[in-house]
XYZ file of C-alpha atoms in Angstrom:
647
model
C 56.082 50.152 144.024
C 54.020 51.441 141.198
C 51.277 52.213 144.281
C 53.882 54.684 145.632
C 54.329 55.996 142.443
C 50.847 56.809 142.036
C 50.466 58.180 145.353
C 53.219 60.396 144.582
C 52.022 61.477 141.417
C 48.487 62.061 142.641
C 50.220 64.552 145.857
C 52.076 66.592 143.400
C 48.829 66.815 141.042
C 47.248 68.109 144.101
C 50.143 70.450 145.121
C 49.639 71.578 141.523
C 46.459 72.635 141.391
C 46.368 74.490 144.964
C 49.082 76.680 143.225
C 46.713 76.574 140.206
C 44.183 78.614 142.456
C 44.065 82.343 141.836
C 44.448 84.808 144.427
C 41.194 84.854 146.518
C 39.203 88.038 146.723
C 38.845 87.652 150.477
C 42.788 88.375 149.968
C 42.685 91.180 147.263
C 40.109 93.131 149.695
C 42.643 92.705 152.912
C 43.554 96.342 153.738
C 47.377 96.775 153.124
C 48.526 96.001 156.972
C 51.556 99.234 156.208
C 50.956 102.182 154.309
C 53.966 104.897 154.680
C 57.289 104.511 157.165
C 59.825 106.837 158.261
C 62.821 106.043 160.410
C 64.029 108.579 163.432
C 66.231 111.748 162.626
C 69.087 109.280 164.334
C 67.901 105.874 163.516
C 66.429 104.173 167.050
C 62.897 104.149 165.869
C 60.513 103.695 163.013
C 56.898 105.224 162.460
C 54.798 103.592 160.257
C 51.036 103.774 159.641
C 49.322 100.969 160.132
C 45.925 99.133 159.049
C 44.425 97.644 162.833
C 41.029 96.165 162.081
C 40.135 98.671 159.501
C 41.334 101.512 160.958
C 44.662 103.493 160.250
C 46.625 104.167 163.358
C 50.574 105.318 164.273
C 52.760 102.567 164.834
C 55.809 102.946 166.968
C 58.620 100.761 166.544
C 62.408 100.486 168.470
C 64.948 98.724 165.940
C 67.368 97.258 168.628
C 64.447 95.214 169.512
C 61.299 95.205 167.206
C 59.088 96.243 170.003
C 56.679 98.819 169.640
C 53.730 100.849 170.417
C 50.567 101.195 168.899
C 49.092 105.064 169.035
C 45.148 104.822 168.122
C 43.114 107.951 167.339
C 39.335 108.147 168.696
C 37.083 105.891 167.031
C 35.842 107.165 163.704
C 39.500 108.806 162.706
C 42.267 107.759 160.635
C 46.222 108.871 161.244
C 47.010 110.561 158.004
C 50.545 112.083 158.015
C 53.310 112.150 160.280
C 56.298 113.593 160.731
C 59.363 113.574 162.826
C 60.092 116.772 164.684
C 63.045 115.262 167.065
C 64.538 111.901 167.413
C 61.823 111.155 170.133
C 58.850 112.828 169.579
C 56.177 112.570 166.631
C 53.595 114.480 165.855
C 50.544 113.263 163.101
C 47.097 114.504 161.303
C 43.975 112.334 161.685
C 40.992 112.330 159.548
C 37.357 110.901 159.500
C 37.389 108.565 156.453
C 35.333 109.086 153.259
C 35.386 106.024 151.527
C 37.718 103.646 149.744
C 38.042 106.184 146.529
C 38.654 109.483 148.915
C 41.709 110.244 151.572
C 39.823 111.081 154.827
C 38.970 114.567 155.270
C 41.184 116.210 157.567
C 39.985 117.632 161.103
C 42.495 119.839 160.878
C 43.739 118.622 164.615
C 47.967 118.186 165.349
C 48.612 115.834 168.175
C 52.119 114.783 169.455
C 53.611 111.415 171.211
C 57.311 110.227 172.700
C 59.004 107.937 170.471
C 57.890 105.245 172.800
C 54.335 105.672 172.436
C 54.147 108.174 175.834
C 53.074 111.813 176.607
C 50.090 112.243 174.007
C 49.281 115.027 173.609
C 46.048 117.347 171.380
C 48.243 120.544 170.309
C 46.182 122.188 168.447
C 44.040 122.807 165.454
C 46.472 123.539 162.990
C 48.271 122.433 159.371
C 51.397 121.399 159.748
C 54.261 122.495 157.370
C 57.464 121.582 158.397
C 60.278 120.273 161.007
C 62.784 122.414 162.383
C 66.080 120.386 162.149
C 68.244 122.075 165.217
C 64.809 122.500 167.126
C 63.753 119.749 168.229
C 60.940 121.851 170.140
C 59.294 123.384 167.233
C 57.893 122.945 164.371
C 56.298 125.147 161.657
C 52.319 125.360 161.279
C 50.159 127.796 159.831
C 46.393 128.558 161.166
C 44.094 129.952 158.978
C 40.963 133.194 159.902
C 38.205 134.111 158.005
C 36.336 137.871 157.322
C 32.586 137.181 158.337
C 31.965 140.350 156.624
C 32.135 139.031 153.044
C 32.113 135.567 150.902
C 33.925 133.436 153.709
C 35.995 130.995 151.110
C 36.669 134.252 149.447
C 39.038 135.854 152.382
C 41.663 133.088 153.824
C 44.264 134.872 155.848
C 47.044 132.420 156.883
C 49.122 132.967 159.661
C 52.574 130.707 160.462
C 53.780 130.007 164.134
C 56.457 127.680 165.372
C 54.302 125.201 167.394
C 55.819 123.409 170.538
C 55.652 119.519 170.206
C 55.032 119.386 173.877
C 52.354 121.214 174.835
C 51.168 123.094 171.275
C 52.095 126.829 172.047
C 51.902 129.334 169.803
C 54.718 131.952 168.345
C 53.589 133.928 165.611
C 55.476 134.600 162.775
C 54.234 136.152 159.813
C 50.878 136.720 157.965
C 50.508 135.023 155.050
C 48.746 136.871 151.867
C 45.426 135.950 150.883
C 44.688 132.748 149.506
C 48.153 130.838 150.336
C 47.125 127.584 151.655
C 50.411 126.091 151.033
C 54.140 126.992 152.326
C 57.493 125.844 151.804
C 59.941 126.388 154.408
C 63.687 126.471 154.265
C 65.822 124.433 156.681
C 66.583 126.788 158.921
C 63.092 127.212 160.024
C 61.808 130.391 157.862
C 58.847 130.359 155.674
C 60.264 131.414 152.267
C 57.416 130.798 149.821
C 53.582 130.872 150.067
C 50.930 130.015 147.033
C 47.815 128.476 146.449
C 44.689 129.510 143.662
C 42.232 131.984 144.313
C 38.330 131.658 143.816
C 38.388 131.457 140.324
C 41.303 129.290 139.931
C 44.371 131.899 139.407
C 47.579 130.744 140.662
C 49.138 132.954 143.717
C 52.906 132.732 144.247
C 54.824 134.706 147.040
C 58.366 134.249 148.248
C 59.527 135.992 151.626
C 63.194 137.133 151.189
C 65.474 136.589 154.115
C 66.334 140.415 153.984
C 62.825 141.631 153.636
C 59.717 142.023 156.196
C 57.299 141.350 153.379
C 55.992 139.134 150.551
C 56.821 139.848 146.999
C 55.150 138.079 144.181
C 56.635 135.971 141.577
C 54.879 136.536 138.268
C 57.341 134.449 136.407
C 56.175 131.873 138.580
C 52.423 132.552 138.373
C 52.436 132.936 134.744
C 54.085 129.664 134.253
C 51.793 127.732 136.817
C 55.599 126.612 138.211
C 54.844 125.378 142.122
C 57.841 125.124 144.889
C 58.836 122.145 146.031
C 61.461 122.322 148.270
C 65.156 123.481 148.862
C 68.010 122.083 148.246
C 70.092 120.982 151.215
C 71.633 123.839 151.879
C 69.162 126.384 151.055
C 70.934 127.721 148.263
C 68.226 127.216 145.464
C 64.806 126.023 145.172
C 63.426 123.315 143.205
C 60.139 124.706 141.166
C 58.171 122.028 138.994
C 58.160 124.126 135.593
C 57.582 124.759 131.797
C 60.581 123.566 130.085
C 58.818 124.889 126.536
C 58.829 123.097 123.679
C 60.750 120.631 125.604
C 57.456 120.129 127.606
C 57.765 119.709 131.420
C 60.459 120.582 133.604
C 61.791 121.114 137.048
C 63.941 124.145 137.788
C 66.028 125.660 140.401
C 65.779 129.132 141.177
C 68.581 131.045 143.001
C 67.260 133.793 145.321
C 70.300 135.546 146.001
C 70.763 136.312 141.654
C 66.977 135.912 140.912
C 68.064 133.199 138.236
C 66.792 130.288 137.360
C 68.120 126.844 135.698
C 66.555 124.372 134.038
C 67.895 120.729 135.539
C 65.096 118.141 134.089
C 62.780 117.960 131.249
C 60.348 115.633 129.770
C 58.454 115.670 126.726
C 55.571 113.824 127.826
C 54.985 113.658 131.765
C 55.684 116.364 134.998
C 57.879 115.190 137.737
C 56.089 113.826 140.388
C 58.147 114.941 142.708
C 62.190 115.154 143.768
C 64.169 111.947 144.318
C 64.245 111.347 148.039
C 68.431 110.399 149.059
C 69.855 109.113 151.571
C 69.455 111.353 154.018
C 66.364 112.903 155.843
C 64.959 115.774 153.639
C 67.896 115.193 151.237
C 67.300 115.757 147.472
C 68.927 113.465 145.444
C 67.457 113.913 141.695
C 63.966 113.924 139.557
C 61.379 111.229 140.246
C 58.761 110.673 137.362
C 56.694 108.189 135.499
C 56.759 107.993 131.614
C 54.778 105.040 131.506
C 56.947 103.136 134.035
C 58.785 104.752 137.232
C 61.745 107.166 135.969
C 64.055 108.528 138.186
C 66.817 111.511 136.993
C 69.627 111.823 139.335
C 71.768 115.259 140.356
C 74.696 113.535 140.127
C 75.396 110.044 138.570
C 78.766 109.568 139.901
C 77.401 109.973 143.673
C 78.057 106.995 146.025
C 73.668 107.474 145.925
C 73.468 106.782 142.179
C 75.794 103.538 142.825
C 73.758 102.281 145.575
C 70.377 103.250 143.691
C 71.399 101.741 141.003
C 73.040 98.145 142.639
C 70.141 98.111 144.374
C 67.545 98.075 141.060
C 69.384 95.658 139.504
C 69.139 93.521 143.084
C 65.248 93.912 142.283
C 65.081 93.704 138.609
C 61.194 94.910 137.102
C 60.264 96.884 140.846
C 60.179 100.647 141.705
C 63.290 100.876 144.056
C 63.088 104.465 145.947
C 64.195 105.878 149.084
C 61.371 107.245 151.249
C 63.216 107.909 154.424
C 66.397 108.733 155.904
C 68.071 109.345 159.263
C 69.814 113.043 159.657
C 73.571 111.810 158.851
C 72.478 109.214 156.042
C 73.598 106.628 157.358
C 70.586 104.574 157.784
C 67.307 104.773 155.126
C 64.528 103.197 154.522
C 63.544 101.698 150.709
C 60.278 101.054 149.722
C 60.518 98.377 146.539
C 56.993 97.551 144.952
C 55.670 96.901 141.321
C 52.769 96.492 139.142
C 52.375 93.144 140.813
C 53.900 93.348 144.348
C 52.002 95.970 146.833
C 55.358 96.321 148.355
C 58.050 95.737 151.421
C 59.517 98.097 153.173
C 63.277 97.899 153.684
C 65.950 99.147 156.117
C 69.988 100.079 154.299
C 72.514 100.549 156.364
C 75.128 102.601 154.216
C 78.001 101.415 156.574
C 77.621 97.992 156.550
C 75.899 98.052 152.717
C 73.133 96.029 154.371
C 70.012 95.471 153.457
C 67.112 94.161 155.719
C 63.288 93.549 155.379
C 60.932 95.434 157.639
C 57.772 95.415 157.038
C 55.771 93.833 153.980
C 52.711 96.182 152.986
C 50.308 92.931 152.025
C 52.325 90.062 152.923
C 49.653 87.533 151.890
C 50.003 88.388 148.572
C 52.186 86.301 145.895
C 53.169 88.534 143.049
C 53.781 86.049 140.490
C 49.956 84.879 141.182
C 49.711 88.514 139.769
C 48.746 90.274 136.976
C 51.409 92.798 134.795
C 50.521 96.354 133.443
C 51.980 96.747 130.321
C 52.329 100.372 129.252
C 50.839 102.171 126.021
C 50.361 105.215 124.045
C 48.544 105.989 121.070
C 47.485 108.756 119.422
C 43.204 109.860 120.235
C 40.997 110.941 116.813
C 42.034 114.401 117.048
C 45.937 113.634 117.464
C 46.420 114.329 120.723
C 49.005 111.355 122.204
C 47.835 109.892 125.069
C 49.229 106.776 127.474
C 47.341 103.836 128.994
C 48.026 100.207 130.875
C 47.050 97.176 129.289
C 47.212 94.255 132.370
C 47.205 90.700 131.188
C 45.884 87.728 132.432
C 48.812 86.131 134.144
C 50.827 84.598 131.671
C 48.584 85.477 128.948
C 51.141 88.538 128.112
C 50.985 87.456 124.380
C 47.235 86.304 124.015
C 44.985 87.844 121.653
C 41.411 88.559 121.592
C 41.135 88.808 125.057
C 37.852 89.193 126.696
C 38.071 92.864 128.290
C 37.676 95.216 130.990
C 38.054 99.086 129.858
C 38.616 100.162 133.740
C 38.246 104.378 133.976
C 39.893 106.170 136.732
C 37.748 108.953 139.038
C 39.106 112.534 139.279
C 38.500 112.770 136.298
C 40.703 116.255 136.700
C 44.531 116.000 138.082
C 44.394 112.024 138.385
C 46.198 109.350 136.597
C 46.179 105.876 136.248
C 49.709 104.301 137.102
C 51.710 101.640 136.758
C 51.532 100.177 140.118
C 49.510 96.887 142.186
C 45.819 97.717 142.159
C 43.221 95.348 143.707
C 40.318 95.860 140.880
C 42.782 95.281 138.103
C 43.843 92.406 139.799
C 40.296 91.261 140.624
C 39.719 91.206 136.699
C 42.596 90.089 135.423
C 43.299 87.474 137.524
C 39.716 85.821 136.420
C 41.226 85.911 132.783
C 40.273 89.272 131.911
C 42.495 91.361 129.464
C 41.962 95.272 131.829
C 42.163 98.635 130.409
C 43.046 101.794 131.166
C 43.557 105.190 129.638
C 44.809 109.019 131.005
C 42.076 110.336 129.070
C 42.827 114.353 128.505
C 42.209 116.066 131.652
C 44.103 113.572 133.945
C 47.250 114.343 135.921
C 50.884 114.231 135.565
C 50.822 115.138 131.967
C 50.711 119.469 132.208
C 48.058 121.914 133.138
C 47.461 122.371 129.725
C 46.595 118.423 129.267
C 44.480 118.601 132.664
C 42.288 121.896 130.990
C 41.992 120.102 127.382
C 39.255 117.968 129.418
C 37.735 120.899 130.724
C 33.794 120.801 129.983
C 34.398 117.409 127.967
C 32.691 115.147 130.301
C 31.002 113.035 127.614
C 33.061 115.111 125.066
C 36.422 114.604 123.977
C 37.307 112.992 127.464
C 34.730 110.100 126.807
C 35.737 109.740 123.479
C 39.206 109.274 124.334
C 37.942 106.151 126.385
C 36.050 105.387 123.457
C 39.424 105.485 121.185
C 41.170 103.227 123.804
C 38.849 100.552 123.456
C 39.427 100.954 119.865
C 43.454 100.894 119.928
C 42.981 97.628 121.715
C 40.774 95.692 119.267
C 42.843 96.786 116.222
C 46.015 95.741 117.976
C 44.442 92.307 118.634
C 44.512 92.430 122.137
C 40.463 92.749 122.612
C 37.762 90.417 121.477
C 35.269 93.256 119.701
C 32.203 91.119 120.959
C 33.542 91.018 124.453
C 34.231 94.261 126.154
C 32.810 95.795 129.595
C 33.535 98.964 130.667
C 33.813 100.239 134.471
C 34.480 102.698 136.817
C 34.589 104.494 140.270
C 33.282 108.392 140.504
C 33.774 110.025 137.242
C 34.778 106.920 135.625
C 31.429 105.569 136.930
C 30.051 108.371 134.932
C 32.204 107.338 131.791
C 31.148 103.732 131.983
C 27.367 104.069 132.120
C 27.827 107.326 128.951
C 30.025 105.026 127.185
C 27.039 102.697 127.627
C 25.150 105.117 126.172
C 26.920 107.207 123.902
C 29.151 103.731 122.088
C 25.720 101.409 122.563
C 27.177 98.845 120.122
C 30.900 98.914 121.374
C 30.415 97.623 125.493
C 28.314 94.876 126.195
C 27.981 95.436 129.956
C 28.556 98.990 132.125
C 29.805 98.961 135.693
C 29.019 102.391 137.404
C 30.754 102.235 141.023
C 29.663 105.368 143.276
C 29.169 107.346 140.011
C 27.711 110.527 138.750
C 24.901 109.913 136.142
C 22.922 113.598 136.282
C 25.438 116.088 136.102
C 23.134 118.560 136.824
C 22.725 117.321 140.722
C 26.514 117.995 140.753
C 25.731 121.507 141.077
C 22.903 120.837 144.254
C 24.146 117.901 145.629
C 27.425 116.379 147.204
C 30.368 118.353 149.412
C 32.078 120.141 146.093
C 29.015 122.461 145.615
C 29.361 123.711 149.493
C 31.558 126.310 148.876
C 32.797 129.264 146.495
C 35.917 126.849 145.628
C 33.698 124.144 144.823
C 31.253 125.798 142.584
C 33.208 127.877 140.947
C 35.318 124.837 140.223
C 32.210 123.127 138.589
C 31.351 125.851 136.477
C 34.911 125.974 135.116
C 35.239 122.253 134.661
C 32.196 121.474 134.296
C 30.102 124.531 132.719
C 26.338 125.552 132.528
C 24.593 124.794 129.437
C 23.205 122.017 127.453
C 25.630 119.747 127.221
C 24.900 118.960 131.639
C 21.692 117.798 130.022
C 22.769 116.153 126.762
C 25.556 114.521 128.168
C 23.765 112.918 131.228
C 23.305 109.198 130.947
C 19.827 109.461 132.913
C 18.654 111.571 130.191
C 20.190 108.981 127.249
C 18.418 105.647 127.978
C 16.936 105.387 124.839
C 20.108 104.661 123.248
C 21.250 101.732 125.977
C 21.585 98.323 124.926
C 24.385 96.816 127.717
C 23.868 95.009 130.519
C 23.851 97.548 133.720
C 25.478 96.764 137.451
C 24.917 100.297 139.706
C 26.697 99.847 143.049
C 26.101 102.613 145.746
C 27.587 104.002 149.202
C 24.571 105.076 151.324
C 26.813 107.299 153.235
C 28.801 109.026 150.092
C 28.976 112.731 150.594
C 31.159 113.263 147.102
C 28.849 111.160 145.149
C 25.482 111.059 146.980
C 23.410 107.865 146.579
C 20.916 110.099 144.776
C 22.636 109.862 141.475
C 22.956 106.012 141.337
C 19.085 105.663 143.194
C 17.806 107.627 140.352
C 18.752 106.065 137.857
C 18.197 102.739 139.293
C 14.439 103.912 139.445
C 14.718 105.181 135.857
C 15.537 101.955 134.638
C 13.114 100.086 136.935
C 10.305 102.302 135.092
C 12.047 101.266 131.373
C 11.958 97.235 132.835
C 15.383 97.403 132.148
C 17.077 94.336 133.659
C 20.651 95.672 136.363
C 21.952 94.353 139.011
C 22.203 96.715 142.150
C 24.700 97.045 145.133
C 23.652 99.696 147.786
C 25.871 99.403 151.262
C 24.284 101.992 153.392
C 27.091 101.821 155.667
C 29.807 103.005 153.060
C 31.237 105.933 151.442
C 32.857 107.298 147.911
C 34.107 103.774 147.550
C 34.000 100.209 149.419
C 36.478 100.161 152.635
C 34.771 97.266 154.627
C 36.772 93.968 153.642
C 33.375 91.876 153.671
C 32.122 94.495 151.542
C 35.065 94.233 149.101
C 35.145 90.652 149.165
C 31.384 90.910 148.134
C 31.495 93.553 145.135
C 35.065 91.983 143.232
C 32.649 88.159 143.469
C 29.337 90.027 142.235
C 31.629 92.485 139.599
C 33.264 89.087 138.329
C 30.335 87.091 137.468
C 28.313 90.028 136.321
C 31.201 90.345 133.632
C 31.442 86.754 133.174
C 27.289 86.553 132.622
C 27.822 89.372 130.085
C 30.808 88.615 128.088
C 31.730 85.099 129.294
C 34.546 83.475 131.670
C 37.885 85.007 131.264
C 40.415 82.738 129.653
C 42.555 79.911 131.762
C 45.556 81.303 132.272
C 48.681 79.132 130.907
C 51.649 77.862 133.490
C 51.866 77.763 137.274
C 48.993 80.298 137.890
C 46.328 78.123 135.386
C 42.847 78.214 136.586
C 39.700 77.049 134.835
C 37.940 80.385 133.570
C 36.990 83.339 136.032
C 36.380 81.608 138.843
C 34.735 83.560 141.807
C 36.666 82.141 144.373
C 36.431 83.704 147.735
């Protein structure tokens, strides 16, 4: 008897300690298997785009039987987008991919297949703006011509056709003023707005009255940098993201039949990202945002929507719960519900029936409560300015303090954000027992244009010093052991981690620069953004030509480095070449200073290959353990001796 009891004890020990093991990086590199789904304008079939050996393609799928289709562009594209233009007939974007930091770059090619996966068809070179909802022929694109005369980038002419989903005909229908890259339609299938930014950055808004043959600029609009977005469902207003004043950021209707606007939304701190998607396909339910965590506004709380929304949220208490998709009569939608910890599942609700049923899991292999949680932040930087941040835990180390640390900088830098949502590298570290960082340093996204511009020429400026401040907030509250801190980074924030390196030598005891820039002079020679007018006007505006592109170069600060270095490189990176990291991986071979270096010649602006992955989160791991030590065992169910590099 006491035998059996042993044996017993000595299974569940074992049980124990399997669910002791952290998530395995062989599983945090795993592309998502779904990225985006939309259901049919009358509910018989899903699209979804799908990860098939590395390579994004256009699933198919019929709901009365879960059988489906599998539509795979040539070789070395991605599917992008899709849309529905009928209940039987899709038509989708591909791109050639640019690396795990970078969407593919578009071809600019429109292709079309049945809702059963037959008649493919090339229509055209095109970009696609909208469906057509009583057309199920058409849809709305816009082609674009240059003047070979002058500066090429300089003289965009758009043009707008309705397209046939069939066999990609052509019907003009209006020329497009000069520098309008980007439309909004209404539903009844006429282009009402048209804006974009010229050369030198200046916004251009146009709207196309129903009653009028021409364009007529909106200065209000211009002057307020407030974008369309869409209409409303029936066409009545459109919703503008705006300047709500002193109230900060807004989002606005504007009625084109009295020229009047309305403010419906505001926020002190944050823009909308977008409108709340309802039940229905194309059907604008309220304000979606993140202050810190997901925030959503609606229209109307007393809607049968805001019930379900909000029944449903409390059905998944601590997730994001939004609609993404919806059939024409709302009747059936699809949900996405994902979290700082859970890459996501797709669902299908049946507003009838008040049904809901899985579909498809995004990463199903993942466990979120092996997971780390992002906690959110804000603080205020040296010079005042308030700024907001993640701090993710060790799993259940939420209340542990002096942490060893990760500050973790996002790319961009300009118009991007870190957000509350599942991330593999956070994981990577925090899951080893690693306390990660991470701060919307001034010039990052979602936070107004005027934010974004503050970080204008302050790359190693105010921008790295609000990094710098970060790291700070997090030691005084506790949460960071001062003699244990790394700091890394992809792109820009490769840049940031090897100048915070430099510029804070005493502050970060090892730098991580992933695919970064390190000579921001070769910015202006080297990599796709200088290959056009856009691009190099955009550098001298956000970047700028004097000393500081010297000064503020971490090639050209070595003297002052005293961390341990890891450089890792794409040999095939057109953003970022590999000339930036190879340089200074000689520079520091001349100083016999000690790194560790990475160079993949088969990748990009950022690892995709899964072996690749799996490689650079073991090597990233142990380099920060070998610099700072093993991350702390985590507590509970998840426990795990140290930062173990399991694979």
């Amino acid at each position: 008897m006491k035998l059996r009891h042993w044996i017993v004890a000595l299974l569940l020990l074992c049980t124990a300690a399997l669910h002791a093991q952290p998530v395995s990086f062989v599983d945090l590199a795993r592309h998502a298997q779904y990225k985006n789904v939309k259901i049919s304008p009358d509910g018989k079939y899903l699209a979804a785009t799908a990860v098939v050996k590395g390579q994004t393609i256009l699933a198919l799928i019929r709901l009365a039987d879960k059988k489906g289709n599998l539509v795979t562009p040539r070789e070395d594209d991605d599917v992008i987008n899709f849309w529905w233009a009928s209940p039987t007939r899709v038509v989708y974007t591909v791109g050639m991919p640019r690396g795990g930091y970078d969407q593919p770059l578009a071809t600019g090619q429109l292709l079309g297949v049945d809702a059963d996966g037959s008649n493919p068809k090339i229509l055209g070179f095109a970009n696609f703006i909208a469906t057509i909802p009583d057309d199920p022929n058409d849809i709305l694109v816009a082609k674009f011509s240059w003047d070979s005369k002058v500066d090429l980038d300089a003289t965009i002419q758009g043009f707008a056709y309705r397209m046939d989903v069939h066999n990609g005909s052509l019907v003009r229908i209006t020329m497009t003023p000069k520098s309008a890259t980007n439309f909004i339609a209404d539903h009844q299938g006429h282009i009402r707005f048209a804006y974009g930014e010229d050369v030198k950055g200046k916004v251009i808004i146009y709207q196309h009255p129903l009653t009028s043959n021409g364009w007529q600029e909106m200065p209000k609009a211009e002057q307020e940098r407030s974008f369309p977005l869409r209409f409303n469902n029936d066409d009545s207003v459109a919703y503008f993201a705006c300047s709500a004043g002193s109230a900060g950021h807004g989002l606005c209707s504007w009625d084109p039949a009295n020229d009047t606007w309305k403010e419906v939304w505001s926020n002190p701190k944050v823009e909308a990202d977008g409108l709340l998607q309802g039940f229905a396909e194309d059907d604008a339910a309220g304000v979606d945002f993140m202050d810190g965590r997901p925030g959503a506004v609606l229209f109307d709380n007393g809607s049968a929507f805001a019930k379900t929304l909000v029944t449903l949220m409390n059905q998944f208490p601590g997730e994001s719960v939004r609609f993404v998709s919806g059939t024409r009569d709302g009747r059936l939608s699809v949900l996405l519900v994902e979290a700082d910890a859970d890459p996501g599942t797709f669902y299908l609700y049946d507003r009838v029936a008040n049904k809901l049923s899985p579909l498809l899991a995004r990463a199903s292999w993942v466990n979120p409560e092996q997971m780390a949680s992002m906690q959110p932040f804000e603080f205020a930087a040296r010079d005042g300015l308030k700024l907001q941040g993640y701090v993710s835990f060790p799993p259940n180390q939420e209340n542990a303090k002096h942490l060893p640390m990760v500050v973790y900088v996002h790319g961009g830098p300009f118009g991007i954000r870190d957000r509350w949502h599942y991330d593999d590298y956070v994981q990577a570290l925090a899951t080893r027992g690693y306390a990660v960082l991470q701060v919307n340093y001034r010039g990052s996204g979602g936070y107004g244009y005027d934010f974004e511009r503050a970080g204008w020429q302050e790359w190693g400026g105010k921008m790295q010093d609000d990094v710098t401040d970060a790291t700070h907030w997090a030691i005084a509250q506790g949460i960071a052991d001062p003699q244990r801190i790394c700091i890394f980074g992809g792109s820009y924030g490769g840049y940031a981690a090897l100048e915070g390196a430099v510029k804070e030598p005493d502050l970060y005891k090892c730098a991580i620069g992933y695919v970064g820039v390190y000579d921001l002079a070769l910015m202006f020679t080297h990599g796709d953004i200088p290959q056009s007018i856009y691009g190099t006007n955009y550098l001298d505006r956000v970047l700028g030509h004097n000393t500081n592109v010297q000064a503020r170069s971490p090639i050209n600060q070595l003297d002052h480095l005293k961390a341990k270095v890891m450089l890792v490189v794409g040999g095939k990176d057109n953003r970022v070449p590999p000339i930036q990291g190879r340089n200074l991986h000689d520079e520091l071979l001349k100083r016999h200073i000690a790194h560790e270096w990475i160079e993949k010649p088969g990748e990009m602006h950022g690892f995709y290959d899964e072996a690749n992955l799996t490689e650079l989160y073991t090597n990233l791991v142990q380099f920060v353990g070998s610099s700072i030590g093993p991350g702390v065992a985590m507590a509970g169910p998840t426990a795990t001796a140290g930062a173990t590099a399991s694979q």
